[in-house]
CSV table of C-alpha atoms in Angstrom, one decimal:
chain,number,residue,atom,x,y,z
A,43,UNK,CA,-2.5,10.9,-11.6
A,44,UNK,CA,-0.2,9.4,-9.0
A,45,UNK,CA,1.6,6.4,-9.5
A,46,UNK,CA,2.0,4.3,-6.0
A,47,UNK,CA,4.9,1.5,-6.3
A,48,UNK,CA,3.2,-1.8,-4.9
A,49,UNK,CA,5.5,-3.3,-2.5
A,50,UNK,CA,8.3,-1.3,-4.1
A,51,UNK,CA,9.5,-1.9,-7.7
A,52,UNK,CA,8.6,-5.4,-6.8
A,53,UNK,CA,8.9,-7.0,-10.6
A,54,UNK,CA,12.7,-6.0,-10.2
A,55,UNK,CA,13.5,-6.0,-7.1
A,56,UNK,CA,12.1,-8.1,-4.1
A,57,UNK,CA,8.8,-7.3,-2.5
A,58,UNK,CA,8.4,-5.0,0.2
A,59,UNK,CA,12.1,-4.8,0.7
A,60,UNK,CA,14.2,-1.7,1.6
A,61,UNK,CA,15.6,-2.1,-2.3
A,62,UNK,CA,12.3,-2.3,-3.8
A,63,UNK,CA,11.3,0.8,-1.9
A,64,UNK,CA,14.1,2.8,-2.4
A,65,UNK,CA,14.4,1.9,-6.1
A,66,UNK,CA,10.9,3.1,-6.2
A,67,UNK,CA,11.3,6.1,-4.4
A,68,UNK,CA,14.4,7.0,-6.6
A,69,UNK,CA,12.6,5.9,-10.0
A,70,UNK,CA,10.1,9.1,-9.5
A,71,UNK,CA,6.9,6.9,-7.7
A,72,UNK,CA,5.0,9.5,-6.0
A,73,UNK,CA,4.5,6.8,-3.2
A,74,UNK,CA,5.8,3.4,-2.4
A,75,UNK,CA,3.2,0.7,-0.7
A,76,UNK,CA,4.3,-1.9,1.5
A,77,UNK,CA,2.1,-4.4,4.6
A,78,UNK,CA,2.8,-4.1,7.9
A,79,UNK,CA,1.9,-7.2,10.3
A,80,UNK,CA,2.8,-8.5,13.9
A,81,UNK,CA,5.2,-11.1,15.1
A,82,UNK,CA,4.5,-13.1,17.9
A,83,UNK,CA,6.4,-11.7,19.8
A,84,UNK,CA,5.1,-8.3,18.8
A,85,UNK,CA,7.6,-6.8,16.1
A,86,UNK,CA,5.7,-5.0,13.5
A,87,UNK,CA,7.2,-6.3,10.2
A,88,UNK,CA,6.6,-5.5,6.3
A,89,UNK,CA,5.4,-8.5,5.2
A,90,UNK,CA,2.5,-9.0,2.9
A,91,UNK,CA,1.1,-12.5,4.0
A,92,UNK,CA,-0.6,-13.8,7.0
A,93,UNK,CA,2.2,-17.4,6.6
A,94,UNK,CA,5.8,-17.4,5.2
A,95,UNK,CA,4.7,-20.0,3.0
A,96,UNK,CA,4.5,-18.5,-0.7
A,97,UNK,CA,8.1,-16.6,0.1
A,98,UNK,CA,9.7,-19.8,1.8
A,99,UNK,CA,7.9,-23.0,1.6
A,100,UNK,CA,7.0,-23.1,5.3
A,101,UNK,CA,3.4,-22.6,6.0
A,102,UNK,CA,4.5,-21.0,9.5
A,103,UNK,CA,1.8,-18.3,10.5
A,104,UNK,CA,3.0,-15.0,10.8
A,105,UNK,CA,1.2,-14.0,14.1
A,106,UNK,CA,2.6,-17.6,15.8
A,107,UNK,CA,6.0,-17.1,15.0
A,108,UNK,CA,8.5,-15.3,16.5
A,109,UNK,CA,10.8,-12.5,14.8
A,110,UNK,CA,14.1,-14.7,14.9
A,111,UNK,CA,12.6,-17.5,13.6
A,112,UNK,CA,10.9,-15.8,10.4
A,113,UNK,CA,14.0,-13.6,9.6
A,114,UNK,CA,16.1,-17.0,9.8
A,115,UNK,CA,13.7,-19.0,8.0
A,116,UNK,CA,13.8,-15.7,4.8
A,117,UNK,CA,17.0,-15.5,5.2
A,118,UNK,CA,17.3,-19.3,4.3
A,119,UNK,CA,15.1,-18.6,1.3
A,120,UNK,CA,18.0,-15.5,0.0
A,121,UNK,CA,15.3,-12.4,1.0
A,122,UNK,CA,15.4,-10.0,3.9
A,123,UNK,CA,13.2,-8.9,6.3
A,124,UNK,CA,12.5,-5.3,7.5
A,125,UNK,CA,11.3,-4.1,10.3
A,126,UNK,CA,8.9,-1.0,10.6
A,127,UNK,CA,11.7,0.2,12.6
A,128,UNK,CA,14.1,-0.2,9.3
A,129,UNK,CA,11.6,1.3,7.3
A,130,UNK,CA,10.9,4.3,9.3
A,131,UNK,CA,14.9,4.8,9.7
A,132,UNK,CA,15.5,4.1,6.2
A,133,UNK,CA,17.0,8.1,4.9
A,134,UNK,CA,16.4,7.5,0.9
A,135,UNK,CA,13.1,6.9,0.7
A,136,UNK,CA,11.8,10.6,-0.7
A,137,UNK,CA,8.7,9.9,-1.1
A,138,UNK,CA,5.1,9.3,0.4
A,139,UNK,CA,4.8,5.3,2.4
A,140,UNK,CA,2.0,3.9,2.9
A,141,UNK,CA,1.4,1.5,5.0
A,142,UNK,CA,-1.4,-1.5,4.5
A,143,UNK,CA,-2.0,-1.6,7.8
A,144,UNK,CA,-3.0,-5.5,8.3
A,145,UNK,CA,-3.6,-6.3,11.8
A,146,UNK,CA,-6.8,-4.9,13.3
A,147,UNK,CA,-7.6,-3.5,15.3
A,148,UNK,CA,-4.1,-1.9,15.2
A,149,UNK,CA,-1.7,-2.6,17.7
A,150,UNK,CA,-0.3,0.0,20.4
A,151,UNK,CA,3.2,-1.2,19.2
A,152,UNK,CA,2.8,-0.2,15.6
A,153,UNK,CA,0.4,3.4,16.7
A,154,UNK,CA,3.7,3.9,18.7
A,155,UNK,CA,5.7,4.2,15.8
A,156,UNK,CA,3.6,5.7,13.6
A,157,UNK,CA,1.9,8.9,15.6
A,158,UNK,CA,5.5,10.4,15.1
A,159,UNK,CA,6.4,9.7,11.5
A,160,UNK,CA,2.5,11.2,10.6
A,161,UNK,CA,4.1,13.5,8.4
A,162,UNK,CA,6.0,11.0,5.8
A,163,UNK,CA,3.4,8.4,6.1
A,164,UNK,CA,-0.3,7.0,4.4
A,165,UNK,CA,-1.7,4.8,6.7
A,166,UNK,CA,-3.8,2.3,5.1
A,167,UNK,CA,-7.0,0.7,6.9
A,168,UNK,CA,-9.4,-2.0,6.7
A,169,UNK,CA,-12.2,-1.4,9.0
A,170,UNK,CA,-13.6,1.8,10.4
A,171,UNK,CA,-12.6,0.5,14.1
A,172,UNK,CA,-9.2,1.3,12.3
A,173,UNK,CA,-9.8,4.2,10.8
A,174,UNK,CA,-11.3,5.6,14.0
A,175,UNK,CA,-7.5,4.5,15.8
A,176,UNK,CA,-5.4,6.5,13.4
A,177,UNK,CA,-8.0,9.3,12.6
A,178,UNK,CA,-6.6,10.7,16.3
A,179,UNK,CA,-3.3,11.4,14.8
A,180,UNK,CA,-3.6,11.4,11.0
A,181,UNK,CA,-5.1,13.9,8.7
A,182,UNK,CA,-7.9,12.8,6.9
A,183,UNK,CA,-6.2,13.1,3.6
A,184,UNK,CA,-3.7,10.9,4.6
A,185,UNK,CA,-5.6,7.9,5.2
A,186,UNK,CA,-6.3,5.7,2.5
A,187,UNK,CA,-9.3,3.3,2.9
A,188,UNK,CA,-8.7,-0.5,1.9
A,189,UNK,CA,-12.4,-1.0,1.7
A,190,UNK,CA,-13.2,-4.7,0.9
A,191,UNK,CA,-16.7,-4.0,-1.1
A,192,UNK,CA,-17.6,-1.3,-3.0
A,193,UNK,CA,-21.2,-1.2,-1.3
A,194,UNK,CA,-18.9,0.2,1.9
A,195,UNK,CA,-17.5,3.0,0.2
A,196,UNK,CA,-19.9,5.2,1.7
A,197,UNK,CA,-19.1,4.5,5.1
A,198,UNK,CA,-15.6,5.1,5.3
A,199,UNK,CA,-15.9,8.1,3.4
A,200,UNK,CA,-18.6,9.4,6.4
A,201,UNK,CA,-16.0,8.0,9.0
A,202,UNK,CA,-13.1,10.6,7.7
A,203,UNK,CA,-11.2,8.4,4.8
A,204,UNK,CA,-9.3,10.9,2.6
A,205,UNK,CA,-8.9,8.4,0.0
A,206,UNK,CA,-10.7,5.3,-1.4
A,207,UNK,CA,-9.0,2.4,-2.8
A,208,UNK,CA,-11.1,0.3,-5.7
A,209,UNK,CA,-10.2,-2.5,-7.0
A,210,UNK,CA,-10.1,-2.3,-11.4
A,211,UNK,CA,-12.6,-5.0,-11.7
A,212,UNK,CA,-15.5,-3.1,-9.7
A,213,UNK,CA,-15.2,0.1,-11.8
A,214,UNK,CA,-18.1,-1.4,-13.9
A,215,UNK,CA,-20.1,-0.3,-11.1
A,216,UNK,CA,-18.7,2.2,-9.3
A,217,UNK,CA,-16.6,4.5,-10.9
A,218,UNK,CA,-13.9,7.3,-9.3
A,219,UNK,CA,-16.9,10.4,-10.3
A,220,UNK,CA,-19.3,8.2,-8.1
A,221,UNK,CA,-17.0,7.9,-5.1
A,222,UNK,CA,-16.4,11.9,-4.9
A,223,UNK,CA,-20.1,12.5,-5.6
A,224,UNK,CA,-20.5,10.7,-2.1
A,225,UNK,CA,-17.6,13.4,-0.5
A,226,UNK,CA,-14.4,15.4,-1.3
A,227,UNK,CA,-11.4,12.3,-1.3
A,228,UNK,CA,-9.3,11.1,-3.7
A,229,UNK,CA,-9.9,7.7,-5.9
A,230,UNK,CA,-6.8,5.6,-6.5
A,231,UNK,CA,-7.4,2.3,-8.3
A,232,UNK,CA,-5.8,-1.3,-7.5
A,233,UNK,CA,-4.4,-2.4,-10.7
A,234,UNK,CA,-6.0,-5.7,-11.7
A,235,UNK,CA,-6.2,-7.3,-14.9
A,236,UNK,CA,-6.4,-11.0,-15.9
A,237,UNK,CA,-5.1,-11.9,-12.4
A,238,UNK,CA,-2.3,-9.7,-12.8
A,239,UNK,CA,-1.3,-6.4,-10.5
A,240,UNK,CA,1.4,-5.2,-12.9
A,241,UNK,CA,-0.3,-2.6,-14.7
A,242,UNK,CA,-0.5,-1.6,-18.4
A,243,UNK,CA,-0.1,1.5,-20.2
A,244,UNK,CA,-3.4,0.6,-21.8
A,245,UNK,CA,-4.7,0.8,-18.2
A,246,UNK,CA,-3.2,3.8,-17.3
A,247,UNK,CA,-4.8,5.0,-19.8
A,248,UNK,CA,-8.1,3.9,-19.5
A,249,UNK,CA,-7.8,4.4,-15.7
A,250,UNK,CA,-6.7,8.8,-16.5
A,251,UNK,CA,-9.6,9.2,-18.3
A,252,UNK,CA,-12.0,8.1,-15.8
A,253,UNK,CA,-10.7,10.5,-13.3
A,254,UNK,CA,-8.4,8.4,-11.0
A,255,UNK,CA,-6.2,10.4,-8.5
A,256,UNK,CA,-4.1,7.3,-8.2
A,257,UNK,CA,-3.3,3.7,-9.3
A,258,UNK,CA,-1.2,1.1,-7.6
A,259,UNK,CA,0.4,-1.5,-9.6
A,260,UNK,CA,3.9,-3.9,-9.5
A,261,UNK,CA,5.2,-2.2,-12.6
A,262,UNK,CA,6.3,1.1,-11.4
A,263,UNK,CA,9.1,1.3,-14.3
A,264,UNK,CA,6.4,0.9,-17.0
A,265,UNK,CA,4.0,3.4,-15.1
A,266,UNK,CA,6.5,6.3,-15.0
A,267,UNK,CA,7.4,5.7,-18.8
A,268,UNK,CA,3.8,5.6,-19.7
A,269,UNK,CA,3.7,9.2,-17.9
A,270,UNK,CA,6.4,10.6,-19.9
A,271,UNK,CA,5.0,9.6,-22.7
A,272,UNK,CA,1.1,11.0,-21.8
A,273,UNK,CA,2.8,14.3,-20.9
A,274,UNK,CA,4.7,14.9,-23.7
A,275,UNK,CA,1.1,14.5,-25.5
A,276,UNK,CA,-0.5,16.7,-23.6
């Protein structure tokens, strides 16, 4: 089961920064996740939210605010702000990105830079307008599907997704063996307990047996112990 570092090793380092992803990378993830959104003045950015508000008090949109001005007003806040440019330049990470591609449909200026890193990258979508834009460069089994209801699994799946993200909760109801009995794609699950992304080993757990291909969670360090652990078992 692959272990996918959510915005890096972002309980010890900072989210979706070069550090996190690196330290992820070197820590043994077998991929490191991390949002991509516009400027306003066009600069695709890893950033998670659609305002800088939780990361610096100012409830500035994203999308209305220029690149300066949000990498002065993180910088005043002590964090850092990459570019995809940084990220795609970046020589240590070793290990699969993907990308939670967040604006959509997706911009010429981010399809630019991403038709020529296809080989290194997951590109994450939202909406099968999406898929449909990076379907013409991707293989299928690199493109993860975001979907935002379980009811549109299908769909995407139809539509050329390689790989279906659920959400913990909704595996009452639709389990990873459901999902492939629909078509031939991997399963990774979005860690979610009690409001929490970090993950448990208890999870993990729970989360192997079912037949996952994947889970992302915050707690890479824990996930990667809790391997060495399950394989010396088995």
């Amino acid at each position: 089961m692959k272990l996918i570092a959510h915005r890096g090793a972002s309980l010890s380092c900072p989210e979706n920064s070069l550090i996190s992803l690196v330290h992820a990378a070197k820590l043994g993830a077998d991929a490191v996740e991390c949002d991509i959104r516009l400027s306003a003045d066009h600069v695709p950015l890893i950033y998670h939210d659609a305002t800088l508000e939780r990361l610096t008090g100012q409830p500035l949109p994203l999308a209305e605010t220029s690149y300066d001005q949000i990498r002065k007003a993180l910088a005043a806040a002590g964090k850092d702000l990459v570019t995809l440019t940084d990220l795609l330049a970046e020589p240590d990470i070793h290990t699969d990105i993907l990308l939670h591609l967040k604006n959509d449909p997706i911009p010429n200026v981010v399809l630019d830079q991403l038709r020529p890193a296809a080989g290194r990258i997951l590109c994450g979508v939202s909406s099968l307008d999406a898929l449909a834009q990076v379907r013409s460069f991707m293989p299928d089994d690199r493109i993860l599907a975001f979907v935002d209801h379980w009811r549109n699994v299908e769909a995407f799946i139809q539509k050329g997704a390689g790989i279906i993200r659920l959400w913990e909760q909704w595996l009452d109801t639709m389990r990873p063996a459901d999902v492939k009995a629909i078509g031939p794609v991997e399963v990774w699950i979005m860690s979610m307990q009690n409001g929490s992304m970090n993950g448990s080993a208890t999870s993990l757990q729970h989360l192997s047996d079912l037949g996952a291909d994947g889970v992302l969670l915050n707690d890479i360090e824990m996930a990667l112990a809790w391997r060495q652990v399950h394989l010396q078992h088995h």
